[in-house]
Coordinates of C-alpha atoms and ligand atoms in Angstrom, one line a residue:
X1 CA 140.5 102.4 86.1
X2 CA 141.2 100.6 82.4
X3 CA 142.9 97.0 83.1
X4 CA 145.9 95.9 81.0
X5 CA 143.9 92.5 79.9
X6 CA 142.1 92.1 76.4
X7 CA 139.1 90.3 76.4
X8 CA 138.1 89.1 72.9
X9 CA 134.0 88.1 73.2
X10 CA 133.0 86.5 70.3
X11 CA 129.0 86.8 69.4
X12 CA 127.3 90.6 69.8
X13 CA 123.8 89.1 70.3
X14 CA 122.1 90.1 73.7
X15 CA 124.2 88.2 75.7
X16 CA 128.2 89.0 74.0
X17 CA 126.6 93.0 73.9
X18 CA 125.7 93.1 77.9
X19 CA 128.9 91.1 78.7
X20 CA 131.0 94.0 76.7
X21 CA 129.4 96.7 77.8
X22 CA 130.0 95.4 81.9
X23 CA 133.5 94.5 81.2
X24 CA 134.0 98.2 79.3
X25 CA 132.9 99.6 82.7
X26 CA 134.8 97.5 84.3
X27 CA 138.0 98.9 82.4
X28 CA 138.9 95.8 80.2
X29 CA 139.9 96.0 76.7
X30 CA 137.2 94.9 75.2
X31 CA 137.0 93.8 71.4
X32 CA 133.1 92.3 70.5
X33 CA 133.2 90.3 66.9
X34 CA 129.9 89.6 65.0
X35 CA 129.5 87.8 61.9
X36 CA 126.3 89.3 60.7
X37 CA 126.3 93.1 59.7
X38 CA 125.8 95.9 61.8
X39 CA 121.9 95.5 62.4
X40 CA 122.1 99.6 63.7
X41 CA 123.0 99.8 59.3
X42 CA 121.2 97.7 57.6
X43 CA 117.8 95.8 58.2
X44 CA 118.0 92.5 59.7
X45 CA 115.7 89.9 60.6
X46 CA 115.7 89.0 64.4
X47 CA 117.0 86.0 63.7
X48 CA 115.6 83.6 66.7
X49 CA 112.3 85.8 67.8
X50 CA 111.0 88.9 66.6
X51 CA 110.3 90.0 70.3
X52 CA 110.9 88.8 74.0
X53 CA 109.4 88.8 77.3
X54 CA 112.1 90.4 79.8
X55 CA 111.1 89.9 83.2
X56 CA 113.0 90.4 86.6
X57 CA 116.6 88.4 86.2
X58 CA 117.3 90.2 83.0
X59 CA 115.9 93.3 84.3
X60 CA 118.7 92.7 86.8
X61 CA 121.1 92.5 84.0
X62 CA 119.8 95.8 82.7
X63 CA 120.3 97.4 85.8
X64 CA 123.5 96.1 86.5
X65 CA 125.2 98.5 83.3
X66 CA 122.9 101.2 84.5
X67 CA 120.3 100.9 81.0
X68 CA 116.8 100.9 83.0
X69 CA 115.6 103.8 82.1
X70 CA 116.8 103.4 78.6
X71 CA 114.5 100.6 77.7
X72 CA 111.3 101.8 79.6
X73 CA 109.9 103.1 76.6
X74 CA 110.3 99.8 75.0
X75 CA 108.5 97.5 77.4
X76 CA 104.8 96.6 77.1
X77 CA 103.9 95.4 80.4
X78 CA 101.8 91.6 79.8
X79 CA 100.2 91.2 83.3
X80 CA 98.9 87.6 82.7
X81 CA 98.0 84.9 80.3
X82 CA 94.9 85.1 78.3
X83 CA 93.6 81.9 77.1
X84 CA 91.8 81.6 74.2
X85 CA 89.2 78.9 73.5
X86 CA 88.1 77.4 70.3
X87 CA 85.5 78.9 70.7
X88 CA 86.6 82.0 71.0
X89 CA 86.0 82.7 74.8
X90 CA 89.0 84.2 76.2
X91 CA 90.3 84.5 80.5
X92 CA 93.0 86.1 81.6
X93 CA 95.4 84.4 84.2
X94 CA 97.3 86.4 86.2
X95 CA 100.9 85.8 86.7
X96 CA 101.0 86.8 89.8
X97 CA 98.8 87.7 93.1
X98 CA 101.3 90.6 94.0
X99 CA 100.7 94.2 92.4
X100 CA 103.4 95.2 90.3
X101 CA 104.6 91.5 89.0
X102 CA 104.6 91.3 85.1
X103 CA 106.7 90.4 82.4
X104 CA 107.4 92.7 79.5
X105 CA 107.2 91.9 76.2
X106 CA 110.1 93.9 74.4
X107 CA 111.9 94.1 70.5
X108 CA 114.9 91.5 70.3
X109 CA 116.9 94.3 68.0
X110 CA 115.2 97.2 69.9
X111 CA 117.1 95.9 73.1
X112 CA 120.4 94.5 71.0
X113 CA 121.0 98.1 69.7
X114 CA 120.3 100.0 72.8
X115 CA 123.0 97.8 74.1
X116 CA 125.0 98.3 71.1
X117 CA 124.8 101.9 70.9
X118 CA 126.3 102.4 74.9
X119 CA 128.7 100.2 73.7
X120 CA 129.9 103.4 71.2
X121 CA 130.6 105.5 74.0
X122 CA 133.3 103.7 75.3
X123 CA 136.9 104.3 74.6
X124 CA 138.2 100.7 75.4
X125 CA 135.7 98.5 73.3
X126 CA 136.2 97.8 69.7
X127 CA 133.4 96.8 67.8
X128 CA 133.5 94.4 64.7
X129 CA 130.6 93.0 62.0
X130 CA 130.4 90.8 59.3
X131 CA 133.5 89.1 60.9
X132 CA 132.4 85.5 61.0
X133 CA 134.7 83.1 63.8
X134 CA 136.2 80.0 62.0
X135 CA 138.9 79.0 64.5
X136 CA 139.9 79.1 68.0
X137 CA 142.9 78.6 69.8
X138 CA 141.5 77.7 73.4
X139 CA 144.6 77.6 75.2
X140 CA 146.5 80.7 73.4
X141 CA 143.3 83.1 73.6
X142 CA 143.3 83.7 69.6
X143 CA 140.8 83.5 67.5
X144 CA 140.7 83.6 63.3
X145 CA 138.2 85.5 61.5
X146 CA 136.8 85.7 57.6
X147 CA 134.7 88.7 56.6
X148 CA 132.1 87.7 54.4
X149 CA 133.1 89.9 51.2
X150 CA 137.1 88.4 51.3
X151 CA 138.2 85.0 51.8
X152 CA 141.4 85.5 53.6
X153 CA 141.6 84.8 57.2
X154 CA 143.4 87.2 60.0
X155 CA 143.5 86.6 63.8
X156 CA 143.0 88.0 66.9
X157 CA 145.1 87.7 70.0
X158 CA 144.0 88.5 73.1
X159 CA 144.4 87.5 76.9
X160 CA 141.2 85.4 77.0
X161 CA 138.3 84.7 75.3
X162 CA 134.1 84.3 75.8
X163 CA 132.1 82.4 73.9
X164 CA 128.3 84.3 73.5
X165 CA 128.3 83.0 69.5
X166 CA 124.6 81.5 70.7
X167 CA 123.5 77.5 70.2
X168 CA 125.5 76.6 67.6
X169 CA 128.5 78.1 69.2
X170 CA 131.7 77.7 66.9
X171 CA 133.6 77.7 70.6
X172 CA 132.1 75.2 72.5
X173 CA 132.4 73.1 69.1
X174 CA 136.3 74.0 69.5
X175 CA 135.7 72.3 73.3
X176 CA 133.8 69.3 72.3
X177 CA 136.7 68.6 69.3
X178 CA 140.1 69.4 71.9
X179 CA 138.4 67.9 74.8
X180 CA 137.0 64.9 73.6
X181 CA 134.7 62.6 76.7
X182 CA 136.5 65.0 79.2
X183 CA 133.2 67.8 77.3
X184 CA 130.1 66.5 77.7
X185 CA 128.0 67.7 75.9
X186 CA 124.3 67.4 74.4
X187 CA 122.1 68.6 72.0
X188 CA 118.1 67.1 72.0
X189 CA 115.8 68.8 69.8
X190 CA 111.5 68.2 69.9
X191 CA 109.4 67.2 67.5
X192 CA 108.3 70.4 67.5
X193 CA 109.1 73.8 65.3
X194 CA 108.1 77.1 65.6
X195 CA 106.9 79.7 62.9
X196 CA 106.3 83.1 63.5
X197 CA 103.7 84.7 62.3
X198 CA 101.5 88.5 62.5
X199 CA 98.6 90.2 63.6
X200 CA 98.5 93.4 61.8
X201 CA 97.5 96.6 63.6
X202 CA 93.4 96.8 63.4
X203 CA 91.3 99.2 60.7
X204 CA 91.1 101.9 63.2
X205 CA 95.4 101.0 63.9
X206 CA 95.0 99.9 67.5
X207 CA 96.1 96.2 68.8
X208 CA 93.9 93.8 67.2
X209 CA 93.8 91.9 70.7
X210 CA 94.0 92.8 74.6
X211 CA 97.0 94.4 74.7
X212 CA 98.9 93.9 78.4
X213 CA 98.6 90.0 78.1
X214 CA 100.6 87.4 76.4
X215 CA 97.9 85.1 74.3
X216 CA 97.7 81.5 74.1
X217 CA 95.7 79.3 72.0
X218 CA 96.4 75.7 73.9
X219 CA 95.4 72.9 71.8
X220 CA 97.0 69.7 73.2
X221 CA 99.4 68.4 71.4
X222 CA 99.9 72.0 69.5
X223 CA 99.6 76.0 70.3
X224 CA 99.7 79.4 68.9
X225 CA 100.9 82.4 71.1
X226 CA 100.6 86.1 70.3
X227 CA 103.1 88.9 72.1
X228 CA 102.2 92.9 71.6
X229 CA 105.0 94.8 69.5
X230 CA 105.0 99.0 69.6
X231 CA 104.0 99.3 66.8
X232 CA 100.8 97.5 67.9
X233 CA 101.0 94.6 65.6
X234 CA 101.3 91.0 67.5
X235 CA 104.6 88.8 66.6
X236 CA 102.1 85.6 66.7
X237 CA 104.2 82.2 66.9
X238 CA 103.5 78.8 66.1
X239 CA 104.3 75.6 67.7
X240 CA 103.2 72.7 65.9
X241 CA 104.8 69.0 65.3
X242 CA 106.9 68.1 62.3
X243 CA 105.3 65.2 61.7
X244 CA 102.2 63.1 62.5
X245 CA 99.1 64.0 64.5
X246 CA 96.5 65.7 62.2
X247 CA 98.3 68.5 60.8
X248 CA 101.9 69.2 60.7
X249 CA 104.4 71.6 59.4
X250 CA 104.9 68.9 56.8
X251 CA 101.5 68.5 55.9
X252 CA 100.2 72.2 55.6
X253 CA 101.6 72.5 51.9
X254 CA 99.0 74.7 50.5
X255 CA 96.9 77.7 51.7
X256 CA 93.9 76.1 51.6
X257 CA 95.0 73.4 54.3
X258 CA 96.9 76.5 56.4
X259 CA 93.2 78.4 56.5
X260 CA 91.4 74.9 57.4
X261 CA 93.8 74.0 60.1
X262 CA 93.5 77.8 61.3
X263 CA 89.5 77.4 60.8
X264 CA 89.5 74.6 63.2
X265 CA 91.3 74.9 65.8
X266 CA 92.1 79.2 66.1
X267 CA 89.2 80.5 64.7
X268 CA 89.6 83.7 66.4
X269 CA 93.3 84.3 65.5
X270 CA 92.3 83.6 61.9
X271 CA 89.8 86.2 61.9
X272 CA 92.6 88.6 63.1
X273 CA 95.6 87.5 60.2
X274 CA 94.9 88.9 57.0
X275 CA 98.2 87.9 55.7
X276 CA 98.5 84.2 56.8
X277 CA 98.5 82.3 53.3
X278 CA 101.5 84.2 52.2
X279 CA 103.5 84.4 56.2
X280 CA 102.9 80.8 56.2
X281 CA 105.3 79.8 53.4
X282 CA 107.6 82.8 53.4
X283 CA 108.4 82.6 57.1
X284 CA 111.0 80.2 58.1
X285 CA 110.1 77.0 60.5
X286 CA 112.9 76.8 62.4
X287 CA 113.8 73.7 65.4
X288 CA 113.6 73.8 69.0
X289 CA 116.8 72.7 71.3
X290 CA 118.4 72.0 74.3
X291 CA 122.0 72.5 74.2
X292 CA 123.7 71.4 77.7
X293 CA 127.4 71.2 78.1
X294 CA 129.9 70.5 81.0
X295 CA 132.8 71.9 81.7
X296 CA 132.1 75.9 80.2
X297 CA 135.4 76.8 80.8
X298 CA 138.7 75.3 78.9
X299 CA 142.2 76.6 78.3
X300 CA 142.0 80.6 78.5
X301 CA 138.2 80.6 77.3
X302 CA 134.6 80.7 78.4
X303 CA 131.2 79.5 77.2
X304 CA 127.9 82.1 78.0
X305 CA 124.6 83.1 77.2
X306 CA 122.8 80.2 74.6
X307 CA 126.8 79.2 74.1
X308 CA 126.9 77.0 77.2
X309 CA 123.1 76.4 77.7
X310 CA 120.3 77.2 75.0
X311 CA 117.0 76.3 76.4
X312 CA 113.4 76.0 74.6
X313 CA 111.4 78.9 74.9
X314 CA 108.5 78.1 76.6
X315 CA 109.4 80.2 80.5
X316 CA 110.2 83.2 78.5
X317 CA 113.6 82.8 80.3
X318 CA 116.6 82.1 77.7
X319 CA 117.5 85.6 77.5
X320 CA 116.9 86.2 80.9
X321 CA 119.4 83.8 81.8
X322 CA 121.9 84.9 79.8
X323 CA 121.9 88.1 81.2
X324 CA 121.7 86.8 84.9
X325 CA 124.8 84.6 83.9
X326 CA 126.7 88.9 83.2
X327 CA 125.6 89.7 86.4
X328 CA 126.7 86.6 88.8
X329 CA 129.9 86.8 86.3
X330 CA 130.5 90.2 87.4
X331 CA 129.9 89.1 90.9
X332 CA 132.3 86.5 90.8
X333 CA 134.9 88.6 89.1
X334 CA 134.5 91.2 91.9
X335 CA 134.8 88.3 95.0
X336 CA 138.1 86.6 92.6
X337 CA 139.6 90.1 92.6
X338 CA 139.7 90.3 88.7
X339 CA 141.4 86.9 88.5
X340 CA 140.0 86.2 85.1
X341 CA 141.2 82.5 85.4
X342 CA 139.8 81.6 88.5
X343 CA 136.2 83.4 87.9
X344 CA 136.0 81.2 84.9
X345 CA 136.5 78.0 86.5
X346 CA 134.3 79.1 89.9
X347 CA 131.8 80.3 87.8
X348 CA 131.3 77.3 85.7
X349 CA 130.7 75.3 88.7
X350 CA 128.7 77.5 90.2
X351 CA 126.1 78.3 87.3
X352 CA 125.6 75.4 85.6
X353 CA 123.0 73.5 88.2
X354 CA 121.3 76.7 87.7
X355 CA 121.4 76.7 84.1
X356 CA 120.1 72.8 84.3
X357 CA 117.3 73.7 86.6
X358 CA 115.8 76.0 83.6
X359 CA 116.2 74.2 81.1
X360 CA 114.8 70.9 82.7
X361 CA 111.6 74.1 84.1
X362 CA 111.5 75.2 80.1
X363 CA 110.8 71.7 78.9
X364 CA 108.1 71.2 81.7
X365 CA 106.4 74.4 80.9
X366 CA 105.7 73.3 77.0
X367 CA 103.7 70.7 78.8
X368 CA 101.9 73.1 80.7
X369 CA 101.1 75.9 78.0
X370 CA 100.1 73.5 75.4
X371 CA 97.9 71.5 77.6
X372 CA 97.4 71.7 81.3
X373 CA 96.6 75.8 81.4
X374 CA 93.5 74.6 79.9
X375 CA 92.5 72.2 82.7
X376 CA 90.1 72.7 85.0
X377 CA 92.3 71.2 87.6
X378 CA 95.2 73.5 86.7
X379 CA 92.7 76.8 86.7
X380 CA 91.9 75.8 89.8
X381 CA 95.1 75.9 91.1
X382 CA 96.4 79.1 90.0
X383 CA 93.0 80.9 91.4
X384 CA 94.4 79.6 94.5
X385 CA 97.9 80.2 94.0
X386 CA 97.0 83.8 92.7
X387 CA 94.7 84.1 96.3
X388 CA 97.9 83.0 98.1
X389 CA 99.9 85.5 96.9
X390 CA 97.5 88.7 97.3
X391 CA 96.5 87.7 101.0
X392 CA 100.3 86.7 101.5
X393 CA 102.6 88.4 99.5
X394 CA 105.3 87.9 101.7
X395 CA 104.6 84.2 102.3
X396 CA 103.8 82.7 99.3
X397 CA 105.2 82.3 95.6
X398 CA 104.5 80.1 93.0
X399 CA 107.1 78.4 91.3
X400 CA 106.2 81.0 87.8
X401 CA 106.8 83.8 90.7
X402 CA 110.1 81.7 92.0
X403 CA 111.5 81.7 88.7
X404 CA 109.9 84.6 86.9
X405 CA 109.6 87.7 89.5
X406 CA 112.7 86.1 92.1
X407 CA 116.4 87.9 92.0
X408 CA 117.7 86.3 94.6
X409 CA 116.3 82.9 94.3
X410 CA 118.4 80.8 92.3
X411 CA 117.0 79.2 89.5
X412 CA 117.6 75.0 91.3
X413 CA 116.0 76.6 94.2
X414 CA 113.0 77.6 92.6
X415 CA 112.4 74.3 90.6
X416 CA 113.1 72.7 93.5
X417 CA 110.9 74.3 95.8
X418 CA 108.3 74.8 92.9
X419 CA 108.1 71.5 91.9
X420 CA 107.1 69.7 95.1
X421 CA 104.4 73.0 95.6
X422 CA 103.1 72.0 92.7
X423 CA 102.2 68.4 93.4
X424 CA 101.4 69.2 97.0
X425 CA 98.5 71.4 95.7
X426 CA 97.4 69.2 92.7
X427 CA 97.6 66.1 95.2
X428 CA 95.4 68.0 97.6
X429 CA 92.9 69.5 95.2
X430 CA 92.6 66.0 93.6
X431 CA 91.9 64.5 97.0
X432 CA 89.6 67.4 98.0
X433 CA 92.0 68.1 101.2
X434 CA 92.1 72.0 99.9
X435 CA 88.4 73.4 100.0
X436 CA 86.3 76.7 100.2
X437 CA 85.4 76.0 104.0
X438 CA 88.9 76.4 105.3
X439 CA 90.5 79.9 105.5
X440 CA 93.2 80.6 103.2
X441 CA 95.4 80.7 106.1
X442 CA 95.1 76.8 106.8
X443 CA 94.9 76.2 103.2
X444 CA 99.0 77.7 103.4
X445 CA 100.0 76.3 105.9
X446 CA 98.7 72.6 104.6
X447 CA 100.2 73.1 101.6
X448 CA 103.3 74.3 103.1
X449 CA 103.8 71.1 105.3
X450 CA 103.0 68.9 102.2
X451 CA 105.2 70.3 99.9
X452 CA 107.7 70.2 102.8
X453 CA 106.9 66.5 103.2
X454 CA 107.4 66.3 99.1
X455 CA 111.2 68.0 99.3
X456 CA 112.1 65.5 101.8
X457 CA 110.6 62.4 99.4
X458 CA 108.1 61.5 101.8
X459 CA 105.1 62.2 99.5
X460 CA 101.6 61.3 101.2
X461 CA 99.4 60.1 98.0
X462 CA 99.8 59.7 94.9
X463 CA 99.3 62.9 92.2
Ligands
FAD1 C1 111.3 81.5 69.3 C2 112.1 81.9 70.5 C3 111.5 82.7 71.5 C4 112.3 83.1 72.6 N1 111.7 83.9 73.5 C5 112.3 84.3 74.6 C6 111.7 85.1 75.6 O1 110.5 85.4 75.5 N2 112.4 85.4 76.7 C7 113.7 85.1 76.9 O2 114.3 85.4 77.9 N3 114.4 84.3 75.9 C8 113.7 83.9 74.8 N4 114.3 83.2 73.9 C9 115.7 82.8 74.1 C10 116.7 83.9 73.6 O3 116.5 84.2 72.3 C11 118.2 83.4 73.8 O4 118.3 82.8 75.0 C12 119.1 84.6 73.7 O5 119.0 85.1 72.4 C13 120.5 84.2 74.0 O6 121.4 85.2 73.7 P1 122.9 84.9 73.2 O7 123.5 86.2 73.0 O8 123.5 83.9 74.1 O9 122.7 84.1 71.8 P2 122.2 84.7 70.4 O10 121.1 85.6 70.6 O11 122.0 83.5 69.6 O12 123.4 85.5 69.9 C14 124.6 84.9 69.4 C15 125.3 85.9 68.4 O13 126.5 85.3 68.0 C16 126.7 85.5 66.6 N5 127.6 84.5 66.1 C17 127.2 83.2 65.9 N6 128.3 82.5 65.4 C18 129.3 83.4 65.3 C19 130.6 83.3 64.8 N7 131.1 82.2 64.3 N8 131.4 84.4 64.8 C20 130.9 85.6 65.2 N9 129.6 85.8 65.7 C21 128.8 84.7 65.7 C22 125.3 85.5 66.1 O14 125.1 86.1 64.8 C23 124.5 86.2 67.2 O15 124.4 87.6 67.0 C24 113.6 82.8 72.7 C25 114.2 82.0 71.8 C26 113.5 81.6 70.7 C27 114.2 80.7 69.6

């Protein structure tokens, strides 16, 4: 049944494209505006990542407009971590203790024009590039637009308006500037940037590495990581400081000091990067942010997606988010009775402890990629968390599980409950409480009653 309201979404990234393609199906008018060009037409980069891992809450998005079975083909499976050495020794750990619990590394544009192209087929969605948002009038529901070959502006009216125009979102700026203290709003970058770099397909064109894992080189302070692509090259990525430390993005300024740095601490990823001295200086570093904002809703518009809450990268989980914010969206829309206004405003509420809880979990895990998954304490740890959750699959879940593999766990719960597991079972390893003599029965069902005892702040010793 098509609705009389027009919904004017402004940003046809992953999350603006699943958000129009629900609310098509839904029967709204839709109208989706992009400022970059059509990247079905005309070769783009990715713009933020060259490829993604998609795991169970964006899955859920997925399924939600019906596309699972579209995007199959595109997933490589990565069924753990493998950890690379300096000296070139290599584990894998498992995500998870269950069978059939993986993330997927898939193409950012693969996925954005699968979306894309089901948004074709509908009657009531009309798709715009290379129209770039300058204004927008929160209360009215319109919106201005410049194209980039012309100068002139035009606007759009319509009955309301999303914001999925990504971190640097020209709406939520339209917030912060009407609203003044009554928006709060934050944006804290690291010291950190990212630049992405390749492993090319080998001499006999297979994957140069293991292909169903996600890689990591964790070196302290820095790390590289390395994600399969189809066409069995590795999108290899970067994290390294700005400044200080021994080397730096600012200090690698020649191809000699690139290869050194590379020679020292990823010997093994250097022997598989032909191309480094040149990726290194033509590839962009770009920053690393937290964007948080508070209220998401103002006037007849709403913030989504990166819009309301970009997150670092390190739980694989910002586009996953993003598409879990379509799906309780929809949710809400359906328990409002397609009461646009007051699914903005429950919604808002409702989603944005969430949205805290992953970006707080995202900032936590750059800790634990770059440093702790090499510890022998932390190894420990996940064997026994990984033993847990193959004798008791029912029973146990990590907090990557919680967050990673969970639909119906909300993101607060899972730090929540994650969080005190954590230091319950790094508490009791440290103190030798948790050993090979007991059954992995009582080993549960002590950690269970200390991680209770952490939830409720009465923690036992100190981790
Ligand atoms: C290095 C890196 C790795 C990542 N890895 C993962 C991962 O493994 N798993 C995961 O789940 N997430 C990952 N993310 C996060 C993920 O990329 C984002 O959360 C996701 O792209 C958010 O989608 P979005 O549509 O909200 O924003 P975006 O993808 O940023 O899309 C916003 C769109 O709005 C358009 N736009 C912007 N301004 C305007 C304007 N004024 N007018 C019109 N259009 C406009 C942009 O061109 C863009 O197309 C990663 C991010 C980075 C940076």
């Amino acid at each position: 049944m098509l609705k009389t309201e027009s919904v004017l979404i402004i940003g046809a990234g992953l999350c603006g494209s699943l958000l129009a393609l629900r609310l098509a199906q839904r029967g709204y008018q839709v109208t989706l505006v992009e400022k970059r060009e059509d990247m079905r037409t005309v070769a783009l980069s990715a713009g933020r990542s060259i490829n993604l891992a998609l795991s169970n809450r964006g899955l859920k998005g997925i399924k939600r407009v019906g596309l699972e079975h579209k995007i199959e083909a595109y997933c490589i499976p990565m069924l753990g971590r493998m950890l690379h050495d300096k000296e070139g020794h290599t584990q894998l750990s498992k995500y998870s203790g269950r069978d059939g619990e993986y993330i997927n590394s898939i193409s950012r544009s693969g996925l954005n024009k699968i979306l894309l192209d089901e948004l074709d087929t509908f009657k009531n969605v009309d798709l715009k590039f290379n129209h770039s948002c300058v204004h927008v009038d929160l209360k009215q529901a319109h919106a201005s637009f410049k194209t980039a070959d012309s100068n002139s502006e035009y606007t759009i009216e319509a009955d309301v308006i999303f914001g999925t125009d990504g971190a640097g979102s020209v709406v939520r700026q339209q917030m912060e500037k009407e609203r003044g203290f009554l928006f709060s709003h934050s944006q804290n970058f690291l010291t950190h940037g990212y630049k992405e770099l390749t492993f090319p397909p080998s001499a006999e064109s297979e994957y140069a590495a293991e292909k169903g894992a996600l890689h990591i080189w964790p070196r302290g302070e820095n790390m590289l990581i390395a994600l399969p692509n189809q066409d069995k090259s590795f999108t290899v990525t970067l994290f390294l400081a700005y400044e200080g430390g021994l080397n730096n993005f600012n200090s690698l300024t020649t191809a000699e000091s690139v290869e050194d740095y590379f020679k020292t601490d990823y010997p093994d990823a250097l022997a598989l990067m032909p191309n480094l001295g040149t990726e290194f200086f033509e590839n962009p570093t770009a920053p690393l942010g937290t964007v948080r904002c508070d209220p998401w809703t103002y006037g007849k518009a709403l913030l989504m997606g990166d819009a309301s809450h970009a997150i670092v990268p390190f739980y694989g989980q910002g586009m996953n988010a993003s598409f879990e914010d379509v799906v309780e969206f929809d949710d809400i829309l359906e328990e409002s009775n397609f009461d646009l206004k007051t699914a903005f405003k429950v919604f808002s509420e409702s989603r944005k402890p969430n949205a805290d809880a992953i970006a707080d979990l995202a900032l936590d895990n750059f800790h634990e990629m770059k440093s702790h998954t090499a510890q022998d304490l932390f190894l420990e740890k996940r064997k026994l968390e990984l033993a847990l959750e193959k004798e008791f699959p029912k029973e146990y879940f990590s907090k990557y599980s919680l967050v990673t593999f969970s639909e119906e766990v909300s993101y607060k719960e899972a730090m929540d409950k994650g969080r005190a597991q954590d230091k319950a079972i790094l508490g009791l390893l440290k103190h030798h409480k948790l050993n090979g003599d007991q059954s992995l029965r009582d080993q549960l069902t002590l950690i269970q009653k200390v991680s209770q005892q952490v939830l409720e702040g009465e923690l036992l010793f100190e981790v």
